[in-house]
Amino acid sequence: MRKVYQHGAGTGEEESAAEPSVERLASVDYMVQAKPGEHDSVLASVFGIASIWSSSDADTVAKVMHRRIGITWNETVRLTSSNPALLTDTTAYLVQSEDRRLCIVCFPSADIRNVIQWFTNASSRPEPFFSSGHVHGGFLRGARMLATTLGVLLESARKGGSICEAVARERAIWSRCGEEHPWDREDGARGVEGSSGTSHGALRPPRQDGPDVLEALYITGHSMGGALAVITAALLLEDPQFACVRDKLRGVYTYGQPMVGHQDFKERFERDLGRLLFRHVYRSDSIPRLPARTSGAFVHFGSLHTSKEGEGWVPSRAVAGQAYTNLSAMLTGIASWVLQEMLVDLPIIHRIPLRISFADHLPINYLRTSEATVTGEAFTP
């Protein structure tokens, strides 16, 4: 893409390769003009693909957004924050359209190689969410790890500032904090000779006047990323640091999302956030039934959409019951995965009712379903 900066994970890169001939799902105009509170099948495909590819690197995410989604020549920033002592390791991508009218926050699913993220999933002891109910403690800590940085970037994006420049500015401010009085200078400017290698004169400060440029903000994620998307959306509505952008939120699209809060959390956000929250569940995916009852009385809210072979996502009134125990849910889900993926040629397998399945949680299933309405290969970034 034109510029790709990875916050906390490297430096900027530029790419000027010729654009291939591809069929894009949507456009910035389409996403900005979509009506809030109404599920959109095109956006369900768009964010389904985006949420799955967000488990890749920043360059790949930017290319997918450019070539497949319709956000051409975007700027994509990778946000990372880790504190093993708190059992948190969170990653998200913030994508900004070239005309600055659209931003998308993508949370990837847990990295199977990352032990800390598995602990984040398992740390389900409820914690208070301000005075607005109780939520999964691990997910809450993970979302809060990125909240401050995300707020800074969205504040810059609101007035049309480049998120790449906002990252460089943040790096420059803090890069010399170990030096003696780096900001005690006659001109009052802070030291900026940071890892970005950019001079102060080249960094444009965010505009403080004029109309807002940012018109629409979407949040999406798969699995644990879906849970982080919901809590981040709730933070937008509740945390004062997001007050300036909360009216930009157009929708939260999650895929294979576990439950995040108790009934009191649902009651607080059902009206304001529930109408913008669209949950997508593939067949008998076991993860949306977690955390189990032994971890607390967790519930879902928002509208549910399930998969229908060859037709993408369709509305559903089904209620995903909570699993009895985490162990039984995982064992049953893994057993179903073995039956579905390794013993597919046994005729009896197709007669066994699979109430829950870990195989149905695999990202490839969500990617295929999301791409059911478009032409293209699932593995083409």
Coordinates of C-alpha atoms in Angstrom, one line a residue:
M1 CA 0.0 0.0 0.0
R2 CA 1.0 3.6 -0.2
K3 CA 2.1 3.6 3.5
V4 CA 2.0 0.9 6.0
Y5 CA 3.3 1.6 9.5
Q6 CA 3.3 -1.1 12.2
H7 CA 3.0 0.5 15.6
G8 CA 5.2 -1.5 17.9
A9 CA 6.3 -3.9 15.2
G10 CA 8.6 -2.3 12.8
T11 CA 9.0 0.7 10.5
G12 CA 7.1 2.1 7.5
E13 CA 7.1 0.6 4.1
E14 CA 6.0 1.7 0.7
E15 CA 4.8 -0.3 -2.2
S16 CA 4.2 0.9 -5.8
A17 CA 3.4 -2.4 -7.5
A18 CA 0.8 -2.3 -10.3
E19 CA -2.7 -2.9 -9.0
P20 CA -4.0 -6.3 -10.1
S21 CA -7.5 -6.8 -11.7
V22 CA -9.8 -7.9 -8.9
E23 CA -13.4 -7.7 -7.9
R24 CA -13.9 -5.6 -4.8
L25 CA -16.8 -6.3 -2.5
A26 CA -17.7 -2.7 -1.6
S27 CA -16.4 0.9 -1.7
V28 CA -15.7 3.6 0.8
D29 CA -18.9 5.4 -0.3
Y30 CA -21.0 2.2 0.3
M31 CA -19.6 1.7 3.8
V32 CA -20.0 5.3 4.8
Q33 CA -23.5 5.5 3.6
A34 CA -24.7 2.2 5.0
K35 CA -27.6 2.7 7.4
P36 CA -26.6 2.2 11.1
G37 CA -28.7 -0.4 12.9
E38 CA -29.4 -2.6 9.9
H39 CA -27.5 -5.7 9.0
D40 CA -25.9 -5.5 5.6
S41 CA -25.0 -8.7 3.7
V42 CA -22.2 -6.9 1.8
L43 CA -20.7 -5.6 5.0
A44 CA -21.1 -9.0 6.6
S45 CA -18.9 -10.4 3.8
V46 CA -16.5 -7.4 3.9
F47 CA -15.8 -7.7 7.7
G48 CA -15.9 -11.5 7.7
I49 CA -12.9 -11.4 5.3
A50 CA -11.2 -8.6 7.1
S51 CA -11.5 -10.2 10.5
I52 CA -9.9 -13.5 9.3
W53 CA -7.1 -11.8 7.4
S54 CA -6.3 -9.6 10.4
S55 CA -4.5 -12.7 11.8
S56 CA -1.8 -11.9 9.3
D57 CA 0.7 -9.0 9.2
A58 CA 0.0 -5.3 8.5
D59 CA 1.2 -5.4 4.9
T60 CA -1.2 -8.3 4.1
V61 CA -4.1 -6.6 5.9
A62 CA -3.5 -3.4 3.9
K63 CA -3.4 -5.4 0.6
V64 CA -6.6 -7.3 1.4
M65 CA -8.3 -4.0 2.2
H66 CA -7.1 -2.5 -1.0
R67 CA -7.5 -5.4 -3.4
R68 CA -10.5 -7.3 -2.0
I69 CA -12.5 -5.1 0.3
G70 CA -12.6 -1.8 -1.6
I71 CA -10.6 0.6 0.7
T72 CA -8.0 1.5 -2.0
W73 CA -4.7 3.0 -1.1
N74 CA -5.5 2.8 2.6
E75 CA -3.2 3.4 5.6
T76 CA -3.0 0.5 8.0
V77 CA -1.5 0.5 11.5
R78 CA -0.8 -2.5 13.6
L79 CA -1.3 -1.8 17.4
T80 CA 0.2 -4.2 19.9
S81 CA 0.4 -4.2 23.7
S82 CA 1.6 -6.9 25.9
N83 CA 1.9 -7.4 29.7
P84 CA 2.6 -11.1 30.5
A85 CA 2.2 -10.4 34.2
L86 CA -1.4 -9.3 33.6
L87 CA -1.9 -12.2 31.1
T88 CA -2.6 -9.9 28.3
D89 CA -1.2 -9.7 24.8
T90 CA -3.4 -7.8 22.4
T91 CA -3.2 -6.9 18.7
A92 CA -5.5 -4.9 16.5
Y93 CA -5.3 -3.2 13.1
L94 CA -6.6 0.3 12.4
V95 CA -7.4 0.9 8.7
Q96 CA -8.0 4.4 7.4
S97 CA -9.4 5.2 3.9
E98 CA -7.4 7.5 1.6
D99 CA -10.1 10.2 1.8
R100 CA -10.1 9.9 5.6
R101 CA -13.9 9.4 5.8
L102 CA -13.7 5.8 7.0
C103 CA -11.9 3.8 9.7
I104 CA -12.1 0.1 10.6
V105 CA -10.7 -1.6 13.7
C106 CA -9.9 -5.3 13.2
F107 CA -9.2 -7.6 16.1
P108 CA -7.7 -11.0 15.1
S109 CA -8.5 -14.3 16.8
A110 CA -6.1 -15.7 19.4
D111 CA -2.8 -16.9 18.0
I112 CA -2.6 -20.6 18.6
R113 CA 1.1 -20.2 19.3
N114 CA 0.6 -17.5 21.9
V115 CA 0.2 -19.0 25.4
I116 CA -0.6 -15.6 27.0
Q117 CA -3.6 -15.1 24.7
W118 CA -4.9 -18.5 25.8
F119 CA -4.6 -17.4 29.4
T120 CA -6.5 -14.3 28.4
N121 CA -9.4 -16.5 27.1
A122 CA -9.3 -18.6 30.2
S123 CA -9.3 -15.6 32.7
S124 CA -13.0 -15.3 32.7
R125 CA -13.6 -14.1 36.3
P126 CA -16.1 -11.2 35.9
E127 CA -14.8 -7.7 36.5
P128 CA -16.9 -4.5 36.8
F129 CA -17.2 -2.4 33.6
F130 CA -17.3 1.1 35.0
S131 CA -20.7 1.1 36.7
S132 CA -22.3 -0.7 33.7
G133 CA -22.3 -4.3 34.7
H134 CA -19.7 -7.1 34.7
V135 CA -17.6 -8.5 31.9
H136 CA -15.1 -11.2 31.2
G137 CA -11.9 -10.0 33.0
G138 CA -9.4 -11.3 30.5
F139 CA -11.2 -9.6 27.6
L140 CA -11.6 -6.4 29.5
R141 CA -7.9 -6.1 30.3
G142 CA -7.0 -7.0 26.7
A143 CA -9.3 -4.2 25.3
R144 CA -8.1 -1.6 27.8
M145 CA -4.4 -2.3 26.9
L146 CA -5.0 -0.7 23.5
A147 CA -7.7 1.8 24.4
T148 CA -5.4 4.9 25.0
T149 CA -3.4 4.4 21.8
L150 CA -6.5 3.7 19.8
G151 CA -8.1 6.9 21.3
V152 CA -5.1 9.0 20.2
L153 CA -5.2 7.7 16.6
L154 CA -9.0 8.0 16.3
E155 CA -8.9 11.6 17.6
S156 CA -6.3 12.4 14.9
A157 CA -8.4 10.6 12.3
R158 CA -11.5 12.5 13.3
K159 CA -10.2 15.7 11.9
G160 CA -8.6 14.1 8.8
G161 CA -5.2 13.5 10.2
S162 CA -3.1 10.6 8.9
I163 CA -2.9 7.7 11.3
C164 CA 0.5 6.9 10.1
E165 CA 1.7 10.4 11.0
A166 CA -0.1 10.0 14.4
V167 CA 1.9 6.9 15.1
A168 CA 5.2 8.6 14.1
R169 CA 4.3 11.6 16.3
E170 CA 3.6 9.3 19.3
R171 CA 6.9 7.5 18.7
A172 CA 8.8 10.8 18.5
I173 CA 7.3 12.1 21.7
W174 CA 8.3 9.1 23.8
S175 CA 11.5 7.9 22.1
R176 CA 13.8 10.3 24.0
C177 CA 12.1 10.0 27.4
G178 CA 15.3 8.5 28.8
E179 CA 17.4 11.6 27.9
E180 CA 17.7 14.5 30.3
H181 CA 14.9 17.1 29.8
P182 CA 14.2 16.2 26.2
W183 CA 11.4 18.7 26.0
D184 CA 12.9 21.6 27.9
R185 CA 13.9 23.6 24.9
E186 CA 13.6 27.3 24.2
D187 CA 11.0 26.8 21.5
G188 CA 8.9 24.6 23.8
A189 CA 8.9 21.8 21.3
R190 CA 9.4 18.2 22.4
G191 CA 12.3 16.1 21.1
V192 CA 11.2 14.2 18.0
E193 CA 14.3 12.5 16.7
G194 CA 12.7 9.1 17.4
S195 CA 12.7 5.8 15.7
S196 CA 10.5 7.2 13.0
G197 CA 13.4 9.2 11.7
T198 CA 11.1 12.2 10.9
S199 CA 11.8 15.8 11.8
H200 CA 9.3 17.9 13.7
G201 CA 8.6 20.1 10.7
A202 CA 7.5 17.1 8.7
L203 CA 4.9 16.0 11.2
R204 CA 1.6 17.7 10.9
P205 CA -0.2 18.1 14.2
P206 CA -3.8 17.0 14.3
R207 CA -6.3 19.7 13.3
Q208 CA -8.2 21.2 16.2
D209 CA -10.7 23.3 14.2
G210 CA -12.9 22.8 11.2
P211 CA -15.6 20.0 10.6
D212 CA -15.0 16.4 11.3
V213 CA -13.6 14.4 8.3
L214 CA -14.2 11.0 9.8
E215 CA -17.8 9.9 9.0
A216 CA -17.9 6.2 9.8
L217 CA -16.2 3.7 12.2
Y218 CA -16.6 0.0 12.1
I219 CA -15.2 -2.6 14.5
T220 CA -14.8 -6.3 13.7
G221 CA -13.1 -9.4 15.0
H222 CA -13.1 -13.2 15.0
S223 CA -13.3 -15.4 18.1
M224 CA -11.4 -13.7 20.9
G225 CA -11.1 -10.7 18.5
G226 CA -14.9 -10.5 18.3
A227 CA -15.1 -10.3 22.1
L228 CA -12.5 -7.5 22.1
A229 CA -14.5 -5.8 19.4
V230 CA -17.6 -5.8 21.6
I231 CA -15.8 -4.5 24.7
T232 CA -14.0 -1.8 22.6
A233 CA -17.3 -0.7 21.2
A234 CA -18.7 -0.5 24.8
L235 CA -15.6 1.6 25.8
L236 CA -16.4 4.0 22.9
L237 CA -19.9 4.5 24.4
E238 CA -18.8 4.7 28.1
D239 CA -15.2 5.9 28.3
P240 CA -14.8 9.8 28.2
Q241 CA -11.7 9.6 26.1
F242 CA -13.7 8.3 23.2
A243 CA -16.5 10.9 23.5
C244 CA -15.5 12.7 20.4
V245 CA -15.8 9.7 18.1
R246 CA -18.6 7.6 19.7
D247 CA -21.1 9.1 17.2
K248 CA -19.0 7.7 14.3
L249 CA -19.6 4.1 15.2
R250 CA -21.8 2.5 12.5
G251 CA -21.5 -1.2 13.3
V252 CA -19.8 -4.0 15.1
Y253 CA -19.5 -7.3 13.1
T254 CA -18.2 -10.3 15.0
Y255 CA -17.6 -13.9 13.9
G256 CA -17.5 -16.9 16.2
Q257 CA -17.6 -14.5 19.2
P258 CA -17.7 -15.9 22.8
M259 CA -19.9 -14.2 25.4
V260 CA -18.4 -11.2 27.0
G261 CA -20.7 -10.0 29.8
H262 CA -23.4 -10.8 32.4
Q263 CA -27.0 -9.8 32.3
D264 CA -26.3 -6.4 33.8
F265 CA -23.9 -5.6 31.0
K266 CA -26.4 -6.6 28.4
E267 CA -29.1 -4.5 30.0
R268 CA -26.9 -1.4 29.9
F269 CA -25.8 -1.8 26.3
E270 CA -28.7 -3.7 24.6
R271 CA -30.3 -0.4 23.5
D272 CA -27.3 1.7 22.5
L273 CA -24.9 -1.1 21.3
G274 CA -27.2 -4.0 20.6
R275 CA -28.7 -2.4 17.6
L276 CA -25.2 -2.0 16.1
L277 CA -23.9 -5.5 17.1
F278 CA -24.2 -8.2 14.5
R279 CA -23.0 -11.7 15.6
H280 CA -22.2 -14.3 13.0
V281 CA -22.0 -18.0 13.9
Y282 CA -21.0 -20.8 11.5
R283 CA -23.1 -23.9 11.9
S284 CA -22.5 -25.6 15.3
D285 CA -19.5 -23.5 16.4
S286 CA -18.7 -24.3 20.0
I287 CA -17.0 -21.1 21.0
P288 CA -20.1 -18.8 21.1
R289 CA -21.4 -21.1 23.9
L290 CA -18.4 -20.1 26.1
P291 CA -17.6 -19.2 28.9
A292 CA -19.4 -22.0 30.5
R293 CA -21.9 -21.8 33.3
T294 CA -19.3 -22.7 35.9
S295 CA -17.5 -19.4 35.0
G296 CA -20.6 -17.3 35.5
A297 CA -23.9 -16.4 34.0
F298 CA -22.7 -14.9 30.7
V299 CA -25.2 -13.9 28.0
H300 CA -25.1 -12.7 24.4
F301 CA -26.9 -9.6 23.0
G302 CA -27.2 -8.1 19.6
S303 CA -28.6 -9.8 16.5
L304 CA -27.6 -13.3 15.4
H305 CA -26.8 -14.4 11.8
T306 CA -25.9 -17.9 11.0
S307 CA -24.4 -19.6 7.9
K308 CA -26.4 -21.2 5.1
E309 CA -24.4 -23.1 2.6
G310 CA -23.8 -21.1 -0.6
E311 CA -25.9 -18.1 0.6
G312 CA -23.6 -16.4 3.1
W313 CA -25.1 -15.1 6.4
V314 CA -28.8 -15.2 7.1
P315 CA -30.8 -13.9 10.1
S316 CA -31.5 -16.4 12.9
R317 CA -33.6 -16.3 16.1
A318 CA -31.8 -19.3 17.6
V319 CA -30.5 -18.9 21.2
A320 CA -27.0 -20.1 21.9
G321 CA -27.2 -21.8 25.2
Q322 CA -24.2 -21.7 27.6
A323 CA -22.1 -24.8 27.9
Y324 CA -22.1 -26.5 31.3
T325 CA -18.4 -26.6 31.8
N326 CA -15.4 -25.3 29.8
L327 CA -13.8 -28.7 29.9
S328 CA -16.8 -30.6 28.6
A329 CA -17.4 -28.1 25.8
M330 CA -13.8 -28.3 24.7
L331 CA -13.6 -32.1 24.7
T332 CA -16.9 -32.4 22.9
G333 CA -15.8 -29.7 20.4
I334 CA -12.5 -31.5 19.7
A335 CA -14.2 -34.9 19.4
S336 CA -16.5 -33.3 16.8
W337 CA -13.5 -31.8 15.0
V338 CA -11.9 -35.3 14.7
L339 CA -15.1 -36.8 13.3
Q340 CA -15.6 -34.0 10.8
E341 CA -12.0 -33.5 9.6
M342 CA -10.4 -36.9 9.9
L343 CA -13.1 -39.5 9.6
V344 CA -15.2 -37.9 6.8
D345 CA -15.4 -41.1 4.7
L346 CA -17.2 -43.1 7.3
P347 CA -21.0 -43.1 6.4
I348 CA -22.0 -43.2 10.0
I349 CA -20.4 -39.9 10.7
H350 CA -23.0 -38.0 8.8
R351 CA -25.7 -39.6 11.0
I352 CA -24.2 -38.4 14.2
P353 CA -25.9 -35.2 15.5
L354 CA -23.1 -32.7 16.3
R355 CA -24.6 -30.1 18.7
I356 CA -21.3 -28.3 19.0
S357 CA -18.1 -28.5 17.0
F358 CA -14.7 -26.9 17.3
A359 CA -14.1 -27.6 13.6
D360 CA -16.9 -25.1 12.8
H361 CA -15.0 -22.4 14.6
L362 CA -12.0 -22.6 12.2
P363 CA -11.3 -19.3 10.4
I364 CA -11.5 -21.0 7.0
N365 CA -15.2 -21.7 7.5
Y366 CA -16.0 -18.1 8.3
L367 CA -13.9 -16.9 5.3
R368 CA -15.7 -19.3 2.9
T369 CA -19.1 -18.3 4.1
S370 CA -18.2 -14.6 3.9
E371 CA -17.0 -15.0 0.4
A372 CA -20.1 -17.0 -0.7
T373 CA -21.5 -13.9 -2.4
V374 CA -18.4 -13.0 -4.3
T375 CA -16.2 -14.6 -6.9
G376 CA -12.6 -15.3 -5.8
E377 CA -10.3 -17.6 -4.0
A378 CA -10.4 -17.6 -0.2
F379 CA -6.6 -17.6 0.0
T380 CA -6.0 -14.6 -2.3
P381 CA -4.9 -11.6 -0.4

